[in-house]
Amino acid sequence: MSQTFELVVKPRKGWQPLDFHEIWLYRELLGFLVWRDVKVRYKQTVLGGLWALLQPLAAMLIFTLFFNRLAGIQSNGPPYPLFAYAGVTAWTFFSNAVSASSNSLIGNQQLISKVYFPRIFVPMGAIGALLLDMLISLVLMFALLLYYRWPASLLLLELPVFMLGSFLAASGFGLILSAMNVRFRDVKYAVPFAVQMGFFVTPVIYPLNYIPARYRLAMSLNPMTGMVEGFRHSLLGTAAQWNVMGLSLAVSVLIFVTGLYTFRRMERLFADII
Amino acid sequence: MPPIIEIRNLSKMYRIGAHLHKDETFRELLVRTLRKPWVRRPSPLAEATGYSDDDSIWALKDINFDVEEGDVVGIIGRNGAGKSTLLKIISRITDPTEGFARIRGRLASLLEVGTGFHPELTGRENIYLNGAILGMRKAEIETKFDEIVDFGEIGRFLDTPVKFYSSGMYVRLAFAVAAHLNPEILVVDEVLAVGDLAFQKKCLGKMSEVSQGGRTVLFVSHNLAAVQSLCRKGVVLKEGRLVFNGGANDAVDHYMQMVSGPGETSHANVVDLSRAGTRNRKYRPLLRRLELLTDNGVPLLGGIPIGAPLKALIHFRLESPTPSFDVGLGFDNLYGQRIFSAHSAYEPKRVHEVREGEQVFVCEIPQLTLTPGEYKLVAWVEISGGVVDLVEDAARLTIGESDFYGTGKVPRSGTCALENHWRLQ
Ligand SMILES: Nc1ncnc2c1ncn2[C@@H]1O[C@H](COP(=O)(O)OP(=O)(O)OP(=O)(O)O)[C@@H](O)[C@H]1O
Ligand SMILES: [Mg+2]
């Protein structure tokens, strides 16, 4: 027997830093949880992975028809469908990730109360499965670029930064909301509504320069403002607004850290009250 | 060598309130806060830790004991004694409120069968998922995969979603995965109770194999016979406190004395039917008490060996003068299947007379030949052929192994043992 291994189970007080060693030890389980979510979704649906394409594609068509053709909203350069698709890709990931992760803990009650593993895997696993969707929908983005003969550029190299930013923002909200959901089931009902409102204060259907310049910084306190702009900037080469994107990135990081902190503080209660 | 598990002053407080507030909404919290604004709402953290008030209970209090490497320890105690809580703390699912447990080894816990099974996934996929959840490496699952499939006897259903499995198959698959865990310390809550008997035996066999390999096992069970045959050491919990720590046989003796000793509100062999078990609300509580005795009226403690006599006294009340009433006693296995019903109407010498008030019906079964295992007793009263009161899970009865046929062969398969004679012609 390895005497090297020793663990003391005792009351924990205050904030616990993330245990990276433990997360490394359990890494395969995180993989399995993501795999489970993806697998189950593909089994229960006829279209499976196609949904990751259909959702943004349908949104693109509807937005183009109603907001562009009928309401006359113009993009800031690229063809409106491309403009909408890039924004929708970022926003769809964010909104699906926040909804899925905020319900993830209460959807895995049995796991939480019967086995030990890093709790953070539950909301993060839910988001991981949706990252895959975002990648699939980006593939179609490139097909659309070809179709509209819109040139991609080296700015593409910046895309991972904005993907990371979206991931951090979604995870931050997901961590806070999933933990609160264990205690207050209101969260379950409030999240879809809040996400819907969020859609309108994020420049998905309109370009940020529709907003008067003096409000733009305030808008970018919404982390997805900068991320949606960033997606368009790196995919379509629209003008960069670094103050907006920079502020949004900072907010994303802040939300993520807050989420981690809240989650770690509340997680020791999950098994008792879930 | 230091003990593999050291438990010191371990205590766990639950706020029953915290449990009730599970579905509390912001509005209710607001109302609560507005009504008593001067009462500072404790943070959720404080609620689970230092905060103490009337609606809190100590599920465990000042538990101290050591487990040496290679020990197989049975943990016994009544419902609510804190057994599961102890295992949950040791497996880090929940934090203790006070004290600590020091664990020197890789630990796997099995608190429920098939944790994390997903109905939409196939048997094959669930083996991987469940294995990973229980702490197995992917490579480890791969090498043991065939063994697991064999053990679970699911063969050609391997690629069928488990939602189409029978409950027996589901349980077998879940156990098969669990039985192939390979930790240094294995923690098992009362999970064996759900399998069918033959499979329970197989798992117990696998587990004793495991413990012979020098593995340390903590085993919670209400099946005292299993504790005695499987464990070397035993720990008895009572209302959150440790009341005995020693050999397994002594622990079982201690427990039996505890549940039957004077001063206890309900004896093991006398069940207060106005409170115990579950009774549908449509019934009036006519059943009063159920007394279980072996022959010669000796109170039945723990269990009886297969083929032994059983005498049951059913106390009940008739609210008005009743000419036609009957009493039944059913024996269900843990799947809820009725194995046998005893009924006063089956008595050929039954005399019908008008009775009123407190009554006692005595049921004698000269040879109770159910196969070894645990059974749930169901008691009911009928008036003019209609059931007027019925208590499910009124008591548990353990049938132990014995040399029923006088050949040293214990009848384990099937649900009952019947006399059978053979000769070559
Ligand atoms: N999450 C919880 N919140 C509040 N009280 C709890 C919680 N879990 C357990 N309890 C209480 O703690 C006490 C001990 O429960 P525990 O489950 O450990 O008992 P047990 O010995 O395993 O019983 P059983 O034999 O029925 O499984 C019980 O009174 C129970 O009601
Ligand atoms: Mg229990």
mmCIF file of C-alpha atoms in Angstrom, chain A residues 3 7 12 43 48 73 81 90 104 114 143 155 157 159 173 185-186 213-214 221 229 261-262:
data_model
loop_
_atom_site.group_PDB
_atom_site.id
_atom_site.type_symbol
_atom_site.label_atom_id
_atom_site.label_comp_id
_atom_site.label_asym_id
_atom_site.label_seq_id
_atom_site.Cartn_x
_atom_site.Cartn_y
_atom_site.Cartn_z
ATOM 1 C CA GLN A 3 1.785 5.199 2.496
ATOM 2 C CA LEU A 7 -5.950 12.652 3.253
ATOM 3 C CA ARG A 12 -13.509 23.517 5.771
ATOM 4 C CA LYS A 43 -29.128 9.898 -29.091
ATOM 5 C CA GLY A 48 -27.946 15.171 -33.391
ATOM 6 C CA ILE A 73 -30.657 47.394 -39.819
ATOM 7 C CA PRO A 81 -26.022 37.282 -43.030
ATOM 8 C CA ALA A 90 -20.926 33.584 -29.995
ATOM 9 C CA SER A 104 -26.498 21.170 -14.171
ATOM 10 C CA LYS A 114 -23.644 9.717 -3.682
ATOM 11 C CA ALA A 143 -18.428 27.686 -45.557
ATOM 12 C CA LEU A 155 -7.081 38.288 -37.659
ATOM 13 C CA LEU A 157 -5.589 34.136 -34.928
ATOM 14 C CA LEU A 159 -10.467 34.287 -32.405
ATOM 15 C CA PHE A 173 -22.289 32.940 -14.710
ATOM 16 C CA ARG A 185 -34.969 27.035 -7.378
ATOM 17 C CA ASP A 186 -36.050 30.481 -8.637
ATOM 18 C CA ALA A 213 -20.462 56.459 -28.546
ATOM 19 C CA ARG A 214 -20.892 57.614 -24.974
ATOM 20 C CA LEU A 221 -19.721 45.920 -19.087
ATOM 21 C CA GLU A 229 -17.625 42.329 -31.528
ATOM 22 C CA TYR A 261 -15.064 31.873 -5.536
ATOM 23 C CA THR A 262 -18.814 31.590 -5.001
#
